[in-house]
């Protein structure tokens, strides 16, 4: 038994080592939007429509809109959508629309049947946008002055139809950093973002904080009208762009797009409750398989550290791979490499969040988000593939 467990531990460790070496070799292929090539101003300013859906974002929406109004090198139409807010979100939008001619405040009083609130808000705004580029973002995102110019320059240099800039998360506290570092480590190994530009590759991406897409491409794939009941609308948009054969590109760009995504470790757990079961397309069996995989692949190596000398060696190899991966990502996240030692702690929280997401969705008969209940049968009916 000891020999068998030692063999399994070493197999997992070798998989970690090989996957990490592959990621470290290929992650540098992902461009950085901060490259000087993408910062050049142009005689004719590019025109972009920025769509900002928000529900009860009174604490953040003004900072978001003012950061957009400070943008340099582009022409903009900003369409801010007040999606049934019960706080001062709509009033703030109206005040800024009165101050700035390029801002339009769109108010939604009721959600039609068969729609998620956010997809409906974005679809409504996109329908009245006139610019050749559409940027879908959120009501709590902050932009650098040159973000839009760099993103469009990058898109045109790459002949891209859809661009994602990885957001820089504003993190406070060990728990938040541990969780984000865990997600980035796992995504580097399994999502393989460097393959996104490869024609025919399955990898695709969409990020709610920054989805920049050509307007004609957005409309040709059916827009958010085709994703009315999609919980993970950002990922599905990216999937549909890639599936239809359009050119998708991703880029790093520290501090170009900043967001305080969650507050506190358990705030993060609560925030992703609606997402995890949806990521597994509301399938119980697939969710449970993922949980088993997480236990074996992410917790197994650390359990090995408490075993025999042979097993401890396998655990140590896994730890070295994680430290190398975290060290690489530090340049983009500011999260120190020693957070690799928090990996098992974060893995346990993610495991809890996955199970919590599944159970709450099943008990509630659907997803409850921002005060609206979305029935599970409808969500399952319209849950298309993500890869």
Short mmCIF file of N, CA, C and O in Angstrom, two decimals, residues 57-63 65-66 69 80 88-101 103-107:
data_model
loop_
_atom_site.label_atom_id
_atom_site.label_comp_id
_atom_site.label_asym_id
_atom_site.label_seq_id
_atom_site.Cartn_x
_atom_site.Cartn_y
_atom_site.Cartn_z
N UNK A 57 -24.97 49.96 -7.32
CA UNK A 57 -23.53 50.23 -7.29
C UNK A 57 -23.25 51.69 -6.94
O UNK A 57 -22.29 52.29 -7.44
N UNK A 58 -24.07 52.28 -6.08
CA UNK A 58 -23.90 53.69 -5.74
C UNK A 58 -22.53 53.99 -5.15
O UNK A 58 -22.00 55.09 -5.31
N UNK A 59 -21.93 53.00 -4.48
CA UNK A 59 -20.63 53.22 -3.84
C UNK A 59 -19.49 53.28 -4.85
O UNK A 59 -18.42 53.82 -4.54
N UNK A 60 -19.72 52.74 -6.06
CA UNK A 60 -18.61 52.59 -7.01
C UNK A 60 -18.82 53.26 -8.37
O UNK A 60 -17.86 53.58 -9.06
N UNK A 61 -20.07 53.45 -8.77
CA UNK A 61 -20.34 53.79 -10.16
C UNK A 61 -19.75 55.15 -10.56
O UNK A 61 -19.28 55.31 -11.69
N UNK A 62 -19.74 56.12 -9.66
CA UNK A 62 -19.19 57.43 -10.04
C UNK A 62 -17.70 57.32 -10.33
O UNK A 62 -17.21 57.90 -11.32
N UNK A 63 -16.96 56.59 -9.51
CA UNK A 63 -15.52 56.43 -9.74
C UNK A 63 -15.26 55.72 -11.06
O UNK A 63 -14.34 56.07 -11.81
N UNK A 65 -17.25 55.69 -13.80
CA UNK A 65 -17.57 56.57 -14.93
C UNK A 65 -16.56 57.72 -15.06
O UNK A 65 -16.18 58.10 -16.17
N UNK A 66 -16.10 58.24 -13.95
CA UNK A 66 -15.11 59.33 -14.03
C UNK A 66 -13.77 58.82 -14.53
O UNK A 66 -13.04 59.54 -15.22
N UNK A 69 -14.25 58.82 -18.20
CA UNK A 69 -14.26 60.18 -18.75
C UNK A 69 -12.86 60.79 -18.83
O UNK A 69 -12.62 61.70 -19.62
N UNK A 80 -24.41 54.08 -19.59
CA UNK A 80 -24.50 53.55 -18.24
C UNK A 80 -25.93 53.06 -18.01
O UNK A 80 -26.89 53.81 -18.22
N UNK A 88 -28.90 54.84 -4.97
CA UNK A 88 -28.73 56.08 -5.75
C UNK A 88 -27.98 55.89 -7.06
O UNK A 88 -27.58 56.88 -7.69
N UNK A 89 -27.81 54.66 -7.51
CA UNK A 89 -27.06 54.40 -8.74
C UNK A 89 -27.60 55.21 -9.91
O UNK A 89 -26.85 55.87 -10.65
N UNK A 90 -28.90 55.15 -10.13
CA UNK A 90 -29.51 55.86 -11.26
C UNK A 90 -29.35 57.37 -11.16
O UNK A 90 -29.10 58.03 -12.17
N UNK A 91 -29.46 57.91 -9.96
CA UNK A 91 -29.31 59.35 -9.78
C UNK A 91 -27.88 59.80 -10.10
O UNK A 91 -27.67 60.86 -10.71
N UNK A 92 -26.92 59.00 -9.70
CA UNK A 92 -25.52 59.34 -9.99
C UNK A 92 -25.28 59.31 -11.50
O UNK A 92 -24.61 60.19 -12.05
N UNK A 93 -25.83 58.30 -12.17
CA UNK A 93 -25.70 58.22 -13.63
C UNK A 93 -26.31 59.45 -14.30
O UNK A 93 -25.72 60.03 -15.22
N UNK A 94 -27.49 59.84 -13.84
CA UNK A 94 -28.16 61.02 -14.42
C UNK A 94 -27.32 62.28 -14.22
O UNK A 94 -27.21 63.12 -15.12
N UNK A 95 -26.73 62.42 -13.04
CA UNK A 95 -25.92 63.60 -12.77
C UNK A 95 -24.70 63.66 -13.68
O UNK A 95 -24.37 64.72 -14.23
N UNK A 96 -24.04 62.53 -13.89
CA UNK A 96 -22.87 62.51 -14.76
C UNK A 96 -23.26 62.69 -16.23
O UNK A 96 -22.52 63.28 -17.01
N UNK A 97 -24.43 62.17 -16.60
CA UNK A 97 -24.91 62.36 -17.97
C UNK A 97 -25.18 63.84 -18.24
O UNK A 97 -24.99 64.33 -19.37
N UNK A 98 -25.63 64.57 -17.21
CA UNK A 98 -25.87 66.00 -17.36
C UNK A 98 -24.55 66.77 -17.47
O UNK A 98 -24.48 67.82 -18.11
N UNK A 99 -23.51 66.25 -16.86
CA UNK A 99 -22.19 66.90 -16.90
C UNK A 99 -21.44 66.63 -18.19
O UNK A 99 -20.73 67.51 -18.69
N UNK A 100 -21.55 65.41 -18.70
CA UNK A 100 -20.74 65.00 -19.85
C UNK A 100 -21.63 64.56 -21.00
O UNK A 100 -22.47 63.67 -20.84
N UNK A 101 -21.44 65.19 -22.16
CA UNK A 101 -22.29 64.91 -23.32
C UNK A 101 -22.16 63.47 -23.80
O UNK A 101 -23.11 62.91 -24.36
N UNK A 103 -22.00 60.81 -22.08
CA UNK A 103 -22.60 59.82 -21.18
C UNK A 103 -24.12 59.80 -21.36
O UNK A 103 -24.78 60.84 -21.36
N UNK A 104 -24.64 58.61 -21.53
CA UNK A 104 -26.09 58.40 -21.60
C UNK A 104 -26.50 57.48 -20.45
O UNK A 104 -25.88 56.42 -20.25
N UNK A 105 -27.51 57.87 -19.71
CA UNK A 105 -28.03 57.04 -18.62
C UNK A 105 -29.29 56.32 -19.10
O UNK A 105 -30.25 56.96 -19.53
N UNK A 106 -29.26 55.01 -19.03
CA UNK A 106 -30.39 54.19 -19.46
C UNK A 106 -30.95 53.50 -18.23
O UNK A 106 -30.23 52.82 -17.50
N UNK A 107 -32.25 53.68 -17.98
CA UNK A 107 -32.87 53.15 -16.78
C UNK A 107 -33.81 51.98 -17.13
O UNK A 107 -34.65 52.10 -18.02
#
